[in-house]
Short mmCIF file of C-alpha atoms in Angstrom, two decimals:
data_model
loop_
_atom_site.label_atom_id
_atom_site.label_comp_id
_atom_site.label_asym_id
_atom_site.label_seq_id
_atom_site.Cartn_x
_atom_site.Cartn_y
_atom_site.Cartn_z
CA SER A 1 54.36 61.65 122.21
CA ILE A 2 56.80 58.83 123.52
CA PRO A 3 60.49 59.60 124.64
CA LEU A 4 61.53 58.73 120.86
CA HIS A 5 60.06 61.50 119.40
CA GLU A 6 62.11 63.69 122.17
CA GLU A 7 65.51 61.82 121.08
CA LEU A 8 64.31 62.77 117.39
CA GLU A 9 63.75 66.22 117.85
CA ALA A 10 66.78 66.52 119.77
CA GLU A 11 68.80 64.75 116.92
CA VAL A 12 66.88 67.75 114.87
CA ALA A 13 68.71 70.12 116.84
CA THR A 14 71.69 69.14 116.82
CA VAL A 15 71.59 68.67 112.75
CA ALA A 16 70.27 72.04 112.08
CA GLU A 17 72.44 73.09 114.48
CA ARG A 18 69.87 74.93 117.03
CA GLU A 19 68.76 75.20 120.25
CA ALA A 20 65.35 73.29 119.85
CA ALA A 21 63.15 71.55 117.43
CA ILE A 22 59.98 70.35 116.47
CA VAL A 23 58.92 67.22 114.33
CA PHE A 24 55.36 67.06 112.38
CA GLY A 25 53.81 64.36 110.60
CA SER A 26 54.77 65.50 107.11
CA GLY A 27 56.85 68.38 105.59
CA TYR A 28 53.58 69.93 104.14
CA ALA A 29 52.24 70.02 107.85
CA ALA A 30 55.18 71.69 109.26
CA ASN A 31 54.96 74.56 106.61
CA VAL A 32 51.52 75.18 106.70
CA GLY A 33 51.62 75.21 110.61
CA THR A 34 54.88 77.22 111.06
CA ILE A 35 53.74 79.71 108.74
CA GLY A 36 50.45 80.40 110.30
CA ALA A 37 52.15 80.68 113.47
CA LEU A 38 54.37 82.94 112.61
CA VAL A 39 51.99 85.50 110.45
CA GLY A 40 48.48 86.56 109.99
CA PRO A 41 46.46 89.55 108.82
CA GLY A 42 48.34 92.47 108.80
CA ASP A 43 51.57 90.75 107.97
CA THR A 44 53.27 90.41 104.59
CA VAL A 45 55.11 87.49 103.41
CA PHE A 46 57.48 87.50 100.75
CA VAL A 47 57.56 83.86 98.79
CA ASP A 48 59.95 83.12 95.89
CA LYS A 49 58.36 82.41 92.78
CA TYR A 50 59.37 78.28 92.52
CA ALA A 51 58.90 77.73 96.31
CA HIS A 52 57.41 74.58 97.25
CA ALA A 53 53.70 74.61 96.96
CA SER A 54 53.43 73.40 100.80
CA ILE A 55 54.65 76.91 101.19
CA VAL A 56 52.28 78.69 98.98
CA ASP A 57 49.43 77.24 100.85
CA GLY A 58 50.61 77.94 104.07
CA CYS A 59 50.96 81.57 103.24
CA ARG A 60 47.53 81.91 101.81
CA LEU A 61 45.63 80.10 104.65
CA SER A 62 47.67 82.04 107.06
CA GLY A 63 45.55 85.33 106.07
CA ALA A 64 48.84 87.64 105.87
CA THR A 65 49.36 89.57 102.45
CA VAL A 66 51.08 87.10 100.04
CA VAL A 67 54.03 88.98 97.67
CA ARG A 68 55.62 86.87 95.30
CA PHE A 69 59.27 87.34 93.80
CA ARG A 70 61.24 86.54 90.64
CA HIS A 71 63.17 83.12 91.27
CA ASN A 72 66.22 83.78 93.00
CA ASP A 73 66.37 87.32 92.48
CA THR A 74 66.98 89.05 95.48
CA ASP A 75 67.07 92.82 93.56
CA HIS A 76 63.29 92.11 92.51
CA LEU A 77 62.78 91.19 96.37
CA ALA A 78 64.31 94.05 97.54
CA ARG A 79 62.23 96.48 95.48
CA ARG A 80 59.06 94.38 96.14
CA MET A 81 59.79 94.87 99.87
CA GLU A 82 60.15 98.68 99.16
CA ALA A 83 56.89 99.07 97.75
CA ALA A 84 55.04 96.72 100.31
CA ALA A 85 52.81 98.21 102.99
CA PRO A 86 54.52 99.22 106.25
CA GLY A 87 54.12 97.80 109.62
CA GLY A 88 53.25 93.78 110.93
CA VAL A 89 55.61 91.19 110.84
CA ARG A 90 57.62 90.36 107.50
CA LEU A 91 58.57 86.87 106.54
CA VAL A 92 60.75 85.95 103.78
CA ILE A 93 60.86 82.52 102.62
CA VAL A 94 63.01 80.18 100.21
CA ASP A 95 63.55 76.81 99.34
CA SER A 96 67.40 75.87 100.13
CA VAL A 97 67.45 73.81 96.90
CA TYR A 98 64.85 74.03 94.53
CA SER A 99 63.48 70.33 94.24
CA MET A 100 62.75 71.01 90.38
CA ASP A 101 65.44 72.93 89.36
CA GLY A 102 68.29 71.87 91.61
CA ASP A 103 69.60 75.23 91.94
CA ILE A 104 70.67 77.02 95.42
CA ALA A 105 69.07 79.81 97.14
CA PRO A 106 71.28 82.99 97.22
CA LEU A 107 71.64 82.86 101.17
CA PRO A 108 74.35 85.87 101.86
CA ARG A 109 72.24 88.40 99.74
CA LEU A 110 68.70 86.94 100.98
CA ARG A 111 69.98 87.64 104.56
CA GLU A 112 71.10 90.98 103.65
CA VAL A 113 67.93 91.91 102.13
CA CYS A 114 66.05 90.91 105.19
CA ASP A 115 68.16 92.29 107.68
CA ALA A 116 67.94 96.13 105.17
CA HIS A 117 63.83 95.56 105.18
CA GLU A 118 63.95 94.37 109.02
CA ALA A 119 62.19 91.01 107.89
CA LEU A 120 62.61 87.23 108.91
CA LEU A 121 64.17 84.84 107.02
CA MET A 122 62.88 80.88 106.72
CA THR A 123 64.10 78.14 104.73
CA ASP A 124 63.13 74.90 103.65
CA GLU A 125 65.84 72.46 103.57
CA ALA A 126 64.00 69.50 102.32
CA HIS A 127 66.44 69.26 99.26
CA ALA A 128 69.10 70.60 101.28
CA LEU A 129 69.76 68.43 104.05
CA GLY A 130 72.37 65.47 103.44
CA VAL A 131 72.65 66.90 100.03
CA ILE A 132 74.92 70.21 100.06
CA GLY A 133 77.47 71.58 102.65
CA ARG A 134 80.81 69.80 103.01
CA THR A 135 78.95 67.24 105.91
CA GLY A 136 75.50 67.78 104.52
CA LEU A 137 73.92 70.32 106.99
CA GLY A 138 72.41 72.28 104.25
CA VAL A 139 72.76 75.59 102.86
CA GLU A 140 74.26 77.50 105.62
CA GLU A 141 77.11 74.86 105.74
CA HIS A 142 77.06 75.12 101.75
CA PHE A 143 77.85 78.83 102.30
CA ASP A 144 80.45 78.26 105.35
CA ARG A 145 78.23 79.34 107.81
CA ARG A 146 78.52 83.08 107.02
CA VAL A 147 74.96 83.95 107.78
CA ARG A 148 72.22 82.31 109.83
CA VAL A 149 68.41 82.14 108.85
CA ASP A 150 65.56 82.71 111.59
CA VAL A 151 63.61 79.74 111.06
CA LYS A 152 65.18 76.59 109.69
CA LEU A 153 62.46 73.98 108.33
CA GLY A 154 62.66 70.35 106.63
CA THR A 155 61.40 67.20 106.03
CA LEU A 156 62.54 63.68 106.91
CA SER A 157 61.35 62.33 103.68
CA LYS A 158 63.80 62.70 100.95
CA ALA A 159 67.60 62.55 102.14
CA ILE A 160 66.43 60.82 105.42
CA PRO A 161 64.59 58.14 104.11
CA SER A 162 61.37 58.41 106.61
CA MET A 163 58.30 60.53 106.76
CA GLY A 164 57.96 63.61 108.89
CA GLY A 165 58.69 67.38 108.89
CA TRP A 166 60.75 69.64 111.07
CA VAL A 167 61.41 72.89 112.70
CA ALA A 168 64.25 74.16 113.97
CA GLY A 169 65.17 77.51 115.85
CA SER A 170 65.81 79.09 119.63
CA ALA A 171 63.32 77.77 122.41
CA GLU A 172 61.22 80.42 122.36
CA LEU A 173 60.43 79.67 118.62
CA ILE A 174 59.79 75.94 119.29
CA GLY A 175 57.54 76.63 121.96
CA HIS A 176 55.75 78.84 120.30
CA LEU A 177 54.99 76.54 117.68
CA ARG A 178 54.17 73.41 119.79
CA TYR A 179 50.96 75.78 121.22
CA ALA A 180 50.52 77.96 117.80
CA ALA A 181 50.89 75.48 115.15
CA ARG A 182 47.69 73.98 114.49
CA PRO A 183 48.85 70.68 112.40
CA PHE A 184 50.92 69.79 114.98
CA LEU A 185 48.56 70.95 118.11
CA PHE A 186 45.39 68.68 116.37
CA SER A 187 47.35 65.63 114.58
CA ALA A 188 48.49 62.49 115.91
CA ALA A 189 52.58 62.32 116.77
CA LEU A 190 55.01 60.68 114.32
CA ALA A 191 54.45 56.92 114.12
CA PRO A 192 57.10 55.22 116.19
CA ALA A 193 58.57 53.34 113.36
CA SER A 194 58.80 56.68 111.21
CA ALA A 195 60.36 58.33 114.29
CA GLY A 196 62.95 55.66 114.84
CA ALA A 197 63.60 55.34 111.27
CA ALA A 198 64.51 59.19 111.01
CA LEU A 199 66.54 59.14 113.98
CA GLU A 200 68.91 56.60 112.57
CA ALA A 201 69.32 57.97 109.49
CA LEU A 202 70.26 61.31 110.97
CA ARG A 203 72.97 59.67 113.15
CA VAL A 204 74.29 58.04 110.40
CA LEU A 205 74.66 61.43 108.03
CA ARG A 206 76.59 62.39 111.09
CA ALA A 207 78.71 59.65 111.15
CA GLU A 208 79.17 59.20 107.73
CA PRO A 209 80.18 62.28 105.80
CA GLU A 210 81.44 60.35 102.91
CA ARG A 211 77.97 59.79 101.77
CA VAL A 212 77.61 63.31 101.38
CA THR A 213 81.01 63.94 99.46
CA ARG A 214 79.88 60.69 97.02
CA ILE A 215 76.37 62.54 96.20
CA GLN A 216 77.46 65.72 95.64
CA GLY A 217 80.58 64.26 93.70
CA TYR A 218 77.82 62.07 91.06
CA GLY A 219 75.26 64.73 90.70
CA THR A 220 78.13 66.79 89.38
CA ARG A 221 79.42 63.95 86.99
CA PHE A 222 75.92 63.45 85.82
CA ARG A 223 75.27 66.68 84.76
CA GLU A 224 78.64 67.25 83.30
CA LEU A 225 78.11 63.92 80.85
CA VAL A 226 74.49 64.79 79.85
CA SER A 227 74.86 68.59 79.45
CA ALA A 228 78.37 67.71 77.31
CA GLY A 229 76.06 65.51 75.36
CA GLY A 230 73.33 68.39 74.57
CA MET A 231 70.79 67.92 76.97
CA ARG A 232 69.53 71.12 78.86
CA THR A 233 69.96 71.10 83.03
CA GLY A 234 68.97 74.65 83.54
CA ASP A 235 70.78 76.08 86.71
CA SER A 236 71.45 72.96 88.46
CA GLU A 237 73.90 72.21 90.89
CA THR A 238 73.31 69.73 93.67
CA ALA A 239 72.15 66.09 93.38
CA VAL A 240 68.93 67.17 91.86
CA VAL A 241 69.17 67.44 87.79
CA PRO A 242 66.44 68.28 85.44
CA LEU A 243 66.84 66.98 82.21
CA ILE A 244 64.63 69.54 80.24
CA ALA A 245 62.34 68.68 77.32
CA GLY A 246 60.53 71.25 76.53
CA SER A 247 56.61 70.43 76.04
CA ASP A 248 54.81 68.07 78.23
CA GLU A 249 54.75 65.46 75.28
CA SER A 250 57.85 65.94 74.72
CA ALA A 251 58.73 64.68 78.57
CA TYR A 252 56.50 62.04 78.55
CA ASP A 253 57.82 60.66 75.28
CA LEU A 254 61.54 61.35 76.81
CA ALA A 255 60.48 59.10 79.97
CA THR A 256 58.69 56.55 78.02
CA THR A 257 62.05 55.96 75.75
CA ALA A 258 64.35 55.92 78.60
CA ARG A 259 62.46 53.64 80.34
CA ARG A 260 62.49 51.13 77.29
CA LEU A 261 66.30 51.71 77.54
CA GLY A 262 66.52 50.55 81.16
CA VAL A 263 66.53 54.01 83.13
CA ILE A 264 63.72 55.64 85.03
CA GLY A 265 63.59 59.29 85.08
CA LEU A 266 59.37 60.63 86.39
CA PRO A 267 58.12 63.21 84.12
CA VAL A 268 57.23 66.59 85.16
CA VAL A 269 54.71 68.60 83.81
CA THR A 270 52.75 71.86 84.05
CA PRO A 271 51.88 73.07 86.47
CA ALA A 272 54.21 72.03 88.44
CA VAL A 273 56.86 73.52 86.50
CA PRO A 274 56.47 76.79 83.79
CA ARG A 275 55.07 75.73 80.44
CA ASP A 276 57.58 74.61 78.06
CA LEU A 277 59.87 73.63 80.53
CA ALA A 278 58.86 70.44 81.17
CA ARG A 279 61.34 67.78 82.35
CA LEU A 280 62.22 64.40 83.82
CA ARG A 281 63.96 65.28 87.00
CA ILE A 282 66.58 63.18 88.29
CA ALA A 283 68.23 62.30 91.66
CA VAL A 284 71.32 60.82 91.91
CA THR A 285 71.85 59.09 95.18
CA ALA A 286 75.23 58.17 97.48
CA ARG A 287 74.65 54.14 96.63
CA HIS A 288 75.05 54.92 93.00
CA THR A 289 78.34 54.02 91.69
CA ASP A 290 80.37 55.71 88.74
CA ALA A 291 79.33 52.84 86.77
CA ASP A 292 75.36 53.59 87.47
CA VAL A 293 76.27 57.53 86.53
CA GLU A 294 77.82 56.56 83.15
CA LEU A 295 75.15 54.41 82.36
CA ALA A 296 72.52 56.32 83.26
CA ALA A 297 73.64 59.43 81.07
CA GLU A 298 74.28 57.07 78.27
CA ALA A 299 70.92 55.96 78.42
CA PHE A 300 68.92 59.50 78.81
CA LEU A 301 71.07 60.86 76.04
CA LYS A 302 70.21 58.12 73.88
CA ALA A 303 67.15 58.73 74.70
CA ALA A 304 66.83 62.13 74.41
CA GLY A 305 68.73 61.82 70.72
CA GLU A 306 65.69 59.69 69.56
CA CYS A 307 63.12 61.91 70.77
CA GLY A 308 64.91 64.42 68.80
CA LEU A 309 65.89 66.48 72.21
CA LEU A 310 69.51 66.97 71.80
CA ALA A 311 71.00 70.52 71.28
CA GLY A 312 72.94 71.13 68.28
#
C-alpha cells in the first residue's frame, strides 16, 4: 500500500464516524474476510433472510453455525437466538438498506435484541452510504444516532463511484482485521486510481450534502408516481425502487417494453429474488432532475400497462 490508501482509510473512518477503518479490494472481499475473522467453529451467526450473497458466503466459509431469520423480523430473530446453542461468539448481520427491495433495517430494535442476547451487530452499508441519513452517512444517522453498531461495513462502488470495500470500527477491531482477514492479507491493495477516486467522492459527500437531499426527494417522488399509477414497489423507502412484475418472464417483458419506450430498467429474477417476485430494480441518482423522474415514471407505467401489470 501507499500513503494514498492511508488517506482513504482515514476518510472512511471519518465518514463512518469510527476510530479506524480498513479498505479491501471489493465489498465481497470485505464481507468474506471480516466475517471469517470474527467468527468460526463454535460460534453462531444470525443472518437476515435477504442479506447479500457476500454475507451468506462469508458466513458459510467461516465455519460458524449459520442461523437465518425472517426479513426484518426482529421478534423471529429473538426467538432464533433463544433457541440457539449457548457459548461462543454471537454475531448478527444485516444490510442497512436491502439492495433488491430498498427497505431499511430496523436498527434500534436490532440493537435491543443483540444487547439482550449478548451478540455483536454488524451492518452492511453498501446501499445506505450516500443515500439515507440527513447527510448521507447511513443507517445510524437515519435513526438520529440513537444506537451504534459494533461493525460497520460498506462498498466504494455504489453511491461512491469507484471500487473496493471497507470496514470501520474500533482501532482494536481494525488492527485484528489487518492480520486475520485473509482477503485483505493475501490480496493486492486497491489500485491507486480507484483509491483516489473513492477518496475524492467521499470528500464530495461530506462537502455537498445537498446531493443527498436531492436523491432522497427523487426516490420519494418516483415511488409515489409509480405506486399511484398501479405498480407494486414493495416496502421501498429509499432511492432503490423495485417495480415488481411477478414472474421472471413478466420482468423480462417489462424491461424490453420499457427500453423500447426509452428507459432502462434491469430485470432481477430468481434466484436473486423469491419466486413470483421478479422485478426491475430502479435507482434514482442525484444527477437526475424532476423532469427525468417524471419522464421515467410515465414510461415505466406505460410499459407496465402494455404488459398487463398494473393493479386494478
